Coordinates of C-alpha atoms and ligand atoms in Angstrom, one line a residue:
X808 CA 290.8 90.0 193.5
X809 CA 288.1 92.9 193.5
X810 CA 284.7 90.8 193.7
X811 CA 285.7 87.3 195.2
X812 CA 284.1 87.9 198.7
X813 CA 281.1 90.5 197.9
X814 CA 278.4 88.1 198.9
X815 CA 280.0 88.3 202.3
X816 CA 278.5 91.6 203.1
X817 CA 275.8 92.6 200.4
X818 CA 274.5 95.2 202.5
X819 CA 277.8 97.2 202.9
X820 CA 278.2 96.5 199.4
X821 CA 275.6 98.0 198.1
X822 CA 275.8 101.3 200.9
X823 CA 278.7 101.6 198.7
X824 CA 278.2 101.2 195.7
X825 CA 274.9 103.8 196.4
X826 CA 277.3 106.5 197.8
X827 CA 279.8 106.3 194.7
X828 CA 276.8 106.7 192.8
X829 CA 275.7 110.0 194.5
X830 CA 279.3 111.1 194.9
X831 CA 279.6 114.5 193.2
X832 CA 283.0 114.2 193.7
X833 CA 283.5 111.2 192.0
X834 CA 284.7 112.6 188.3
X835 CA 288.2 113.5 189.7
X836 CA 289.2 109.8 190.3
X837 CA 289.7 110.1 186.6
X838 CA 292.0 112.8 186.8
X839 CA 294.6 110.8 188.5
X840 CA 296.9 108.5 187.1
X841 CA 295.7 104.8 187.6
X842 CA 297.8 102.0 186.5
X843 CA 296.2 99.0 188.4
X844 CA 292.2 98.8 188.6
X845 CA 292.8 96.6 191.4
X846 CA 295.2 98.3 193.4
X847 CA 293.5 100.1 196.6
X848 CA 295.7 103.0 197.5
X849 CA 295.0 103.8 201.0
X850 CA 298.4 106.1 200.9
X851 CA 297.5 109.4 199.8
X852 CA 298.1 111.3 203.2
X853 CA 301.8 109.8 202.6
X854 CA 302.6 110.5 199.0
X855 CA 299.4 112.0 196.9
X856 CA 298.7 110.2 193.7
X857 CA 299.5 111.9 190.4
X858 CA 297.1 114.1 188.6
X859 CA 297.2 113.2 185.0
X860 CA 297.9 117.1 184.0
X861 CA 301.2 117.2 185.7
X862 CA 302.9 114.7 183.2
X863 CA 301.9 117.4 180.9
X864 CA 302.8 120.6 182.9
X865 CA 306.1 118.9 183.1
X866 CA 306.8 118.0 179.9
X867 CA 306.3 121.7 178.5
X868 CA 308.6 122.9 181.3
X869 CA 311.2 120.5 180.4
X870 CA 310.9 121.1 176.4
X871 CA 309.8 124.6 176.2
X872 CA 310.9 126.3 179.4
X873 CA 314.1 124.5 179.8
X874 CA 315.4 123.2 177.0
X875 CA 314.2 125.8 174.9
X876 CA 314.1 128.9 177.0
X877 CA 316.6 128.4 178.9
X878 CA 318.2 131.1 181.5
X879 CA 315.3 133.5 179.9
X880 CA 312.2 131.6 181.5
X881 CA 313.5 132.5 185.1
X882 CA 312.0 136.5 183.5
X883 CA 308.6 134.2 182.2
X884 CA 307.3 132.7 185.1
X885 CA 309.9 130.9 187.0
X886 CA 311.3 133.8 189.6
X887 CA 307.5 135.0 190.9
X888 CA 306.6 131.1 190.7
X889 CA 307.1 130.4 194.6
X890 CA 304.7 133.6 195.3
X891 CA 302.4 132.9 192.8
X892 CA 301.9 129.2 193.5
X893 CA 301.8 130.3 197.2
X894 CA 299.0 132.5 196.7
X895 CA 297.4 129.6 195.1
X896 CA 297.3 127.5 198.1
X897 CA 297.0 130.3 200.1
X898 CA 293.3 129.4 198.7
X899 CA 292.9 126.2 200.1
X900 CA 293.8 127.3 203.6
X901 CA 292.6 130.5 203.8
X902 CA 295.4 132.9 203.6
X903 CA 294.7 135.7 201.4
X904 CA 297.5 136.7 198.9
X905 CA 300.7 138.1 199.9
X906 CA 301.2 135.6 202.8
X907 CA 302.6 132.2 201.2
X908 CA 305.5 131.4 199.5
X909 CA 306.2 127.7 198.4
X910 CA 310.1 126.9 199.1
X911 CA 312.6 124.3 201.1
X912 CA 310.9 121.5 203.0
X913 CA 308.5 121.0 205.6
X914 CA 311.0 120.7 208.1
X915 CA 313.2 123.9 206.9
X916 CA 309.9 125.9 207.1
X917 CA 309.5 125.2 210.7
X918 CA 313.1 126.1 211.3
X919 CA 312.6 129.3 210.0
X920 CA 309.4 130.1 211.6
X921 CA 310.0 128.9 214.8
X922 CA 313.5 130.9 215.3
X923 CA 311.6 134.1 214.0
X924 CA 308.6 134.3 215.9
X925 CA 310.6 133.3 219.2
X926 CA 312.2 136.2 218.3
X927 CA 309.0 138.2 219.1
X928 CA 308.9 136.7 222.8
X929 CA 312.6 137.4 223.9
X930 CA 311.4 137.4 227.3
X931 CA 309.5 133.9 227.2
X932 CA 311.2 130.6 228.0
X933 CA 308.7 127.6 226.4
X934 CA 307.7 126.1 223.3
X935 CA 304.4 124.4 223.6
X936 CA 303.6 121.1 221.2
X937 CA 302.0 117.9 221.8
X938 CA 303.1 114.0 221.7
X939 CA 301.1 114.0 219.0
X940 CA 303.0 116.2 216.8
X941 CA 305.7 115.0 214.0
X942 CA 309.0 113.9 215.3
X943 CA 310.9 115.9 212.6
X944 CA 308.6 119.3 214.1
X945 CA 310.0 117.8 217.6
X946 CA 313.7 117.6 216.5
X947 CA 313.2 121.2 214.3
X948 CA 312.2 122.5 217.6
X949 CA 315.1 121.1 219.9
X950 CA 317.2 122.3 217.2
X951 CA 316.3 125.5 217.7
X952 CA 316.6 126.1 221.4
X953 CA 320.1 124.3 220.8
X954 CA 320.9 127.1 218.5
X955 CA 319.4 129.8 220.6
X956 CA 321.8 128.7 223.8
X957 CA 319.3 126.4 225.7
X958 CA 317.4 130.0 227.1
X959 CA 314.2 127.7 225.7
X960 CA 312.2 124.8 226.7
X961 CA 310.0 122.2 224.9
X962 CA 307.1 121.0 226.6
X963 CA 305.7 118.3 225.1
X964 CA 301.8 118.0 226.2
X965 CA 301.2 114.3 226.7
X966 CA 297.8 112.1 225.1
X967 CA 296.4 109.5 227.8
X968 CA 294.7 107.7 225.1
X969 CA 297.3 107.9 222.0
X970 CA 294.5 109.1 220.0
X971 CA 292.8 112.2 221.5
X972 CA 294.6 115.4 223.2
X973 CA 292.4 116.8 226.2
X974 CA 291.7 120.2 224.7
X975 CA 291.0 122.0 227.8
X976 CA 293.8 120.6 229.8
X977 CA 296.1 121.3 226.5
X978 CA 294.7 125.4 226.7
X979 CA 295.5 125.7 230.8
X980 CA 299.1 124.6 229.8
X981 CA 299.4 127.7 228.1
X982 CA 300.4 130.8 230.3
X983 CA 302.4 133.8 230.7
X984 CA 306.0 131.9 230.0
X985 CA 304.7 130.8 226.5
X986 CA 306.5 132.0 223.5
X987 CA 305.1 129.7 220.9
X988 CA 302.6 126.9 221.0
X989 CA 302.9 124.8 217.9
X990 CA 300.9 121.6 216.1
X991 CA 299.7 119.6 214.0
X992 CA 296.6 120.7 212.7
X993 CA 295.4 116.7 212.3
X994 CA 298.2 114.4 214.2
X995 CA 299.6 112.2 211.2
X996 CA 299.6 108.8 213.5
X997 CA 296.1 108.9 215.0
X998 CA 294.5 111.4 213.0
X999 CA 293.0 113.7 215.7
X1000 CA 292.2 117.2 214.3
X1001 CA 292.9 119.9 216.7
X1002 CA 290.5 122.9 217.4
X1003 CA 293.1 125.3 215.4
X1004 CA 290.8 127.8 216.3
X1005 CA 290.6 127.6 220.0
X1006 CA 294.1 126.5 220.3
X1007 CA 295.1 130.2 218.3
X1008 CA 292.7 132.2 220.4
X1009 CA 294.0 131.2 223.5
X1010 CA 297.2 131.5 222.8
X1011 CA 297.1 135.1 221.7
X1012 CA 294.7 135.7 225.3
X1013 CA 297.4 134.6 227.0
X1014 CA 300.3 136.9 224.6
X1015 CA 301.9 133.6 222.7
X1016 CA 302.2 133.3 219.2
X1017 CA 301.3 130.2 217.3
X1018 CA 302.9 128.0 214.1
X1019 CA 300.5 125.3 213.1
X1020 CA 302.0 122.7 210.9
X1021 CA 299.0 121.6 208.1
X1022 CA 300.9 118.9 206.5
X1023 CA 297.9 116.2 207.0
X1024 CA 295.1 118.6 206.8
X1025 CA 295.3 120.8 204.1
X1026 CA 293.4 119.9 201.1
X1027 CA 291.5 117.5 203.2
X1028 CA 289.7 119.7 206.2
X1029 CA 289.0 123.2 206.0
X1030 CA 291.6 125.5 207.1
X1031 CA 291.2 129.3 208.0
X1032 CA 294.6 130.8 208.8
X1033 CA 293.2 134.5 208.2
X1034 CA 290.0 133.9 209.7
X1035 CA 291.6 132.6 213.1
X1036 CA 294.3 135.2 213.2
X1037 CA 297.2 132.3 212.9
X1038 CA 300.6 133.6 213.1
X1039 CA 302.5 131.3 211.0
X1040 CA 302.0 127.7 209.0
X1041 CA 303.7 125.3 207.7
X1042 CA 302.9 122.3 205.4
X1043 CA 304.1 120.0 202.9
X1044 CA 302.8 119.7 198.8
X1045 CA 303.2 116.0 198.3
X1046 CA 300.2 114.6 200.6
X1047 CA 296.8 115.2 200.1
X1048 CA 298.0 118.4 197.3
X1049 CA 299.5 115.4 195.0
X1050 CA 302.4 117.3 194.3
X1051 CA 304.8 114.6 194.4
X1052 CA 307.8 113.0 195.5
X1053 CA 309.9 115.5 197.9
X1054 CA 307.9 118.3 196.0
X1055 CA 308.8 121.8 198.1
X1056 CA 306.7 122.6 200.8
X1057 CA 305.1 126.3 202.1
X1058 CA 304.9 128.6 204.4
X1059 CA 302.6 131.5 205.6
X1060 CA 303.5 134.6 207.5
X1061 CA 300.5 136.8 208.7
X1062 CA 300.6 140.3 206.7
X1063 CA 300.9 142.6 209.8
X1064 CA 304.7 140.6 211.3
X1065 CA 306.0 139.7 207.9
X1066 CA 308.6 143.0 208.0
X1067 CA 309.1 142.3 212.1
X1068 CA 310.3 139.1 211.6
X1069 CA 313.3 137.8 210.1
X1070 CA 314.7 134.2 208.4
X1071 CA 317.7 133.0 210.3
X1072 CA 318.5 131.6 206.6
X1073 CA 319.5 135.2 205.0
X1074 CA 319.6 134.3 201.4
X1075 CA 319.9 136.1 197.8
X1076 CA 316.3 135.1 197.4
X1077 CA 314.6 137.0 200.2
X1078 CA 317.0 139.9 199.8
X1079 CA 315.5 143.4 198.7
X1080 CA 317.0 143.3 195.1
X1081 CA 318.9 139.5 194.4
X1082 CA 320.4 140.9 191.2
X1083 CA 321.3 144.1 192.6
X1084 CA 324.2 141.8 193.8
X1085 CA 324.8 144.1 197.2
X1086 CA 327.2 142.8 199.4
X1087 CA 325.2 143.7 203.1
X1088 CA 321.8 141.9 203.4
X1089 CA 318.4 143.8 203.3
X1090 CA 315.4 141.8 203.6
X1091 CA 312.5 142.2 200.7
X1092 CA 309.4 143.7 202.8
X1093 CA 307.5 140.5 202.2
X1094 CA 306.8 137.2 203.1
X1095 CA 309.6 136.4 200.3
X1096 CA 312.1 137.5 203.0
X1097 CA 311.8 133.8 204.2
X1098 CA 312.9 132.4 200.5
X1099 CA 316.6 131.5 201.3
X1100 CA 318.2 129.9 197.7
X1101 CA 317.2 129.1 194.2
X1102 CA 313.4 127.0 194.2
X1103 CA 313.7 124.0 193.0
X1104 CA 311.6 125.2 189.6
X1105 CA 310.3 121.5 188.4
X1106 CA 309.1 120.1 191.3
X1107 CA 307.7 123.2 192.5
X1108 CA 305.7 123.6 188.7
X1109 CA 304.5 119.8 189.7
X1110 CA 302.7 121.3 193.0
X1111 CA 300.4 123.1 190.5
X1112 CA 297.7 120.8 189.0
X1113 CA 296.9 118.6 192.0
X1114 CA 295.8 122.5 194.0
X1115 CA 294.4 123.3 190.4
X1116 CA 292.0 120.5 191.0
X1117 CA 291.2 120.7 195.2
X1118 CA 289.9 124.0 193.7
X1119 CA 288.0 122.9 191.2
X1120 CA 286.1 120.6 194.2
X1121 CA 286.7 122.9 196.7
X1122 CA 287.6 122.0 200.2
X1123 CA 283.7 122.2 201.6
X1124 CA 282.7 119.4 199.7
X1125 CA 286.1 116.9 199.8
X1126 CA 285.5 117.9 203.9
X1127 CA 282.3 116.3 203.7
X1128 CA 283.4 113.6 201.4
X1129 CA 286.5 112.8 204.2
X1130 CA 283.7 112.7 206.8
X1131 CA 281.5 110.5 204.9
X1132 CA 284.4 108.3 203.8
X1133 CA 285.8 107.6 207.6
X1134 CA 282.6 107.5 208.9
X1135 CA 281.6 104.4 206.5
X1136 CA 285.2 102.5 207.4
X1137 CA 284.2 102.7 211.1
X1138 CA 281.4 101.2 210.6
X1139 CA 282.7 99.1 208.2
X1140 CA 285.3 98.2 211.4
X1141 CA 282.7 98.0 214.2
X1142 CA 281.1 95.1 212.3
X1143 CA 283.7 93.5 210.9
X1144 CA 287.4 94.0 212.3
X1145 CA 286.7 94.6 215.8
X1146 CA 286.2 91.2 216.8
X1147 CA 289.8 89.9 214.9
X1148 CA 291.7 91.9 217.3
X1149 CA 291.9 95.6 215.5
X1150 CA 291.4 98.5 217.8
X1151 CA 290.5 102.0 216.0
X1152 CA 293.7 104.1 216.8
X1153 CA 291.1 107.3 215.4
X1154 CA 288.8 109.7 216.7
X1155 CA 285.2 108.3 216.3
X1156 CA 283.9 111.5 216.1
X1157 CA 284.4 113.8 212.9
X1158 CA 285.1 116.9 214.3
X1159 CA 287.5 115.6 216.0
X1160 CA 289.2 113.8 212.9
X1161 CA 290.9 113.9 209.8
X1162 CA 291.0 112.2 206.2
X1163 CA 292.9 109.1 207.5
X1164 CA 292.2 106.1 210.1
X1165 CA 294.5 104.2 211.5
X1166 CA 293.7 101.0 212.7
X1167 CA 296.0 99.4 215.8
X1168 CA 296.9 95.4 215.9
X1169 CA 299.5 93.5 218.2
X1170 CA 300.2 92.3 214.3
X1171 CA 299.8 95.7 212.6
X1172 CA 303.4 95.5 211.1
X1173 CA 303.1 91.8 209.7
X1174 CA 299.5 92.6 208.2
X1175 CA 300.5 96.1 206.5
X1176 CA 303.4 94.2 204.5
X1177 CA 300.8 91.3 203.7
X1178 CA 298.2 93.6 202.7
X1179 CA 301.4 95.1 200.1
X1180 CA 302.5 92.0 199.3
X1181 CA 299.8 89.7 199.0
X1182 CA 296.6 92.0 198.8
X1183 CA 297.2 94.6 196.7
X1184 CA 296.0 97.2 199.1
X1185 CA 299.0 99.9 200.0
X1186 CA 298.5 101.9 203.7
X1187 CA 301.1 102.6 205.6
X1188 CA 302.1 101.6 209.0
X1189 CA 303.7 103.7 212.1
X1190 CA 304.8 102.7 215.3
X1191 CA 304.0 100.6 217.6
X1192 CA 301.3 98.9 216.2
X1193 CA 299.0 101.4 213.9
X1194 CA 298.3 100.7 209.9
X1195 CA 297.3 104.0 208.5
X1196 CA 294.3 104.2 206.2
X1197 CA 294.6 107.9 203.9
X1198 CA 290.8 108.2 202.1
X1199 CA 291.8 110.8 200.2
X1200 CA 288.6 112.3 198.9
X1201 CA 289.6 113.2 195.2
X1202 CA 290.3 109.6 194.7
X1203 CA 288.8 107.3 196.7
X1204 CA 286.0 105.7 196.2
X1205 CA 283.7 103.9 199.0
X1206 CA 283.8 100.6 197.2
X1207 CA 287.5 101.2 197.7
X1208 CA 287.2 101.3 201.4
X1209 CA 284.4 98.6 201.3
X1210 CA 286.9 96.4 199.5
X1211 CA 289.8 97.5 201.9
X1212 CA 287.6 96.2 204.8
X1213 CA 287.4 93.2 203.1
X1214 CA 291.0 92.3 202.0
X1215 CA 292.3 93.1 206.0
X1216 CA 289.6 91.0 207.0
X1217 CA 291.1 88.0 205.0
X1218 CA 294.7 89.0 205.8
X1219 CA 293.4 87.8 209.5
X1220 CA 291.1 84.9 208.8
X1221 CA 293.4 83.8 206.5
X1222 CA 296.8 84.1 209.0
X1223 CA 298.2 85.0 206.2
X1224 CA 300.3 87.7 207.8
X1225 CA 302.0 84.7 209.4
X1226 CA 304.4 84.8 206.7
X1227 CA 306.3 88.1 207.0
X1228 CA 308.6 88.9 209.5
X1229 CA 308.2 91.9 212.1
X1230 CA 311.4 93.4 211.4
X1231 CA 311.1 96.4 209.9
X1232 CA 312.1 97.7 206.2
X1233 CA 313.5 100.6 206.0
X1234 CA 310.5 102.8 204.8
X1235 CA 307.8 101.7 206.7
Ligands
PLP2554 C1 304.7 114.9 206.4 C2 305.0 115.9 207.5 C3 306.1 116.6 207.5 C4 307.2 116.4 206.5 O1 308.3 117.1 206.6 P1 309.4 117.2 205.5 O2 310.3 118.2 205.9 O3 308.7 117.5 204.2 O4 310.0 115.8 205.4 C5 306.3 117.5 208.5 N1 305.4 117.7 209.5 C6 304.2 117.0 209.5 C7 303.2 117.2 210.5 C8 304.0 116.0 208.5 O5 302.9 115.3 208.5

C-alpha cells in the first residue's frame, strides 16, 4: 500500500523523507521486531513494540535460569532483580538509586502509594486529580477512601476544553485541606503534559504531598522526580519502555519517607529478613518495603532491553525526536485532515504535549477499525470520539506519520469507514 498516493503531497513527502535522513535516532528502528514493512504502528503508548534482544534475554532465562538453574537462580540474579531493574529506570526518570522497585501493576502501585502517603496527612480530608487522569487511578483512589472509612474526598479538577487543564486554576485548588494531589504526568486521551514541576512545588507550599502517575511519559518526555522533589510515582513497563504484555510496573518512594511510610500490602517480600520466616512483620528500611509477593521473574527480565536501549538514546534526544514527530503530524493535519471533519483532541503547543496525538471525529470509532482492518495502520481509539496516534520515537519514522496522514485521509475520501459498525469490540 506504502507508495500508491505519494504524488499527492510531494512536498510533505519529501520533509519526510529529509528528516528520517537526518534522524540520529533512526538506527533503533532496527532493534525492534518488524514483521510487516507495511504495517504503520501508531500503538506504542498502548503496548510498546518488542526489542529484538528480549527474545534472547528470555530464552536464556527460560533454558539456563529456569530450566537449568532452577530454585538456585533466585541467589543469581532473580531476588535483587526488582531493585536492580528499578534502579535502572530510575535513570530514565530521574530517581537516583535506592528509590525504585519494579513489582505488581500500575494500578496496585497507586494503591499502595496513595494509602501510605495519606497516611502522612491524617488531618487532611482531599485527594486532588484531574478529569484527565486514568479511570483505573480514579477507581484506585475511591478505593481507598472506601477503605479508609469515607474520612476522604476526591476532587476531580475539571478540563473546559477536553484537551488542556488550566494550570493556574488547577494550583489555587490546592490549599490547606489537601492531603495528596495526584496525575498523570501526560493525560493518556488527549495527551496534555502537565507542568510536574510546578504542580510538585505548589503542592509542598501549600504542605500536600504528591504521586504522579508516568505511565504515558516515561521514556518519551523527560522526567525529574529527584530534581522536583516528587514524593512518589508510579508507572507502567509495557508502553513507551517496550516491556511487553502486562509486564510489571514500578514505583518510586523519595529516600528521606521511604522508613515513614508503610505498604498496606504487608508481604514476605518487603519484610526485614523473608527467609528469616518471623511470624510478626517488620518492614526492610527501604523502598523494598512496598514489594508485597514473589515478582513475576520473566516478565519482569523482559522490562530490561527496551530501558537498555531508551539509554542508549537517551531521553534528551527521543524528547526532541517526540516534538519533532508531533509537530510534523499537525501540520501534516492542518493541511490535510482538518477540512474532512477531524478536530486535533492535542495540545498544539509542545511543552504542553506528549508523544502521542489524538485526533477527534463524529466517526472516530468506525475509522480506527477501518484503518485496522482495511489500512494496515494500528492506533487506538478512546471515548467519545478520539483515535489515538503513539509516535514512539525509537521506532517511528516520519515517513511513517507522513504515510499515516495519508491512509486516514483515504479512509474519509474513500467512505470507506462506512462499512464497520459503531459498536464497540471489546478492546478498543
Ligand atoms: C496505562 C496506564 C495505567 C495502567 O495501569 P495497569 O494497572 O497497568 O493496568 C495506569 N495509569 C495510567 C495513567 C496509564 O496510562
Amino acid at each position: 500500500m506504502k507508495g500508491e498516493n505519494r504524488d499527492m503531497t510531494p512536498e510533505g513527502l519529501q520533509a519526510a523523507v529529509q528528516m528520517d535522513a537526518a534522524d540520529e535516532l533512526a538506527p533503533f528502528r532496527s532493534q525492534f521486531v518488524s514483521h510487516d514493512p507495511d504495517l504503520l504502528y501508531m500503538d506504542g503508548n498502548s503496548l510498546g513494540r518488542m526489542p529484538r534482544a528480549t527474545a534472547q534475554r528470555l530464552q536464556q532465562a527460560i533454558d539456563h535460569e529456569w530450566a537449568q538453574g532452577l530454585v538456585r537462580s533466585w541467589n543469581n540474579g532473580w531476588y535483587e532483580a526488582p531493585q536492580k531493574l528499578g534502579d535502572k529506570i530510575g535513570r530514565l526518570i530521574g530517581a537516583g538509586p535506592g528509590q525504585v522497585v519494579v513489582c505488581d501493576s500500575t494500578s496496585v502501585n497507586l494503591f499502595k502509594l496513595a494509602v501510605a502517603a495519606l497516611s502522612l496527612r491524617p488531618g487532611r480530608q482531599r485527594i486532588l486529580t484531574d478529569a484527565f487522569n486514568f479511570p483505573s487511578d480514579l477507581y484506585v483512589l475511591q478505593g481507598c477512601i472506601d477503605l479508609l472509612g469515607g474520612r476522604h474526598s476526591l476532587q476531580v479538577f475539571p478540563s473546559q476544553d477536553g484537551i488542556v487543564i488550566d494550570e493556574d486554576a488547577l494550583l489555587d485548588a490546592i490549599d490547606e485541606d489537601t492531603a495528596l494531589v495526584t496525575l498523570s504526568h501526560v493525560a493518556f486521551k488527549s495527551g496534555f503534559r502537565n507542568n510536574a514541576q510546578r504542580i510538585t512545588q505548589r503542592a509542598h507550599a501549600a504542605g500536600a504531598l504528591v504521586l504522579w502517575d508516568l505511565s504515558h511519559s516515561a521514556g518519551a518526555v523527560p522526567v525529574d522526580l529527584d530534581g522536583w522533589g516528587v514524593d512518589f510515582a508510579v508507572g507502567c513497563t509495557y508502553k513507551y519502555l517496550n516491556g511487553g504484555p502486562g509486564s510489571p510496573a514500578y514505583l518510586y518512594v523519595r529516600r528521606d519517607l521511604q522508613t515513614a511510610v508503610r505498604s498496606p500490602i504487608w508481604g514476605w517480600f518487603g519484610q526485614h529478613s523473608p527467609f528469616a520466616f518471623e511470624h510478626d512483620y517488620r518492614p526492610v528500611e527501604d523502598v523494598r518495603r512496598f514489594l508485597a509477593g514473589t515478582p513475576p521473574i520473566l516478565s519482569l527480565l523482559a522490562i530490561e532491553p527496551g530501558v537498555d536501549l531508551l539509554l542508549e538514546a537517551g531521553i534528551d534526544r527521543i524528547f526532541r525526536k517526540a516534538v519533532s514527530l508531533t509537530s510534523f503530524f499537525i501540520e501534516l493535519f492542518d493541511r490535510d485532515l482538518s477540512s474532512l471533519g477531524f478536530t486535533l483532541g492535542s495540545p498544539r503547543s509542545p511543552d504542553q504535549r506528549g508523544a502521542h496525538i489524538s485526533l477527534r471525529h463524529p466517526q472516530g470509532y468506525q475509522i480506527n477499525r477501518a484503518l485496522i482492518e482495511e489500512m494496515n495502520v494500528i492506533p487506538d481509539f478512546r471515548e467519545p470520539d478520539n483515535i489515538r496516534l503513539g509516535l514512539a520515537p525509537l521506532y517511528t519514522s516520519y515517513q511513517d506519520v507522513w504515510e499515516t496522514v495519508q491512509r486516514l485521509k483515504r479512509v474519509v475520501v474513500e467512505k470507506r469507514f462506512e462499512k464497520f459498525s459503531p459498536e464497540r469490540q471489546a478492546v478498543t
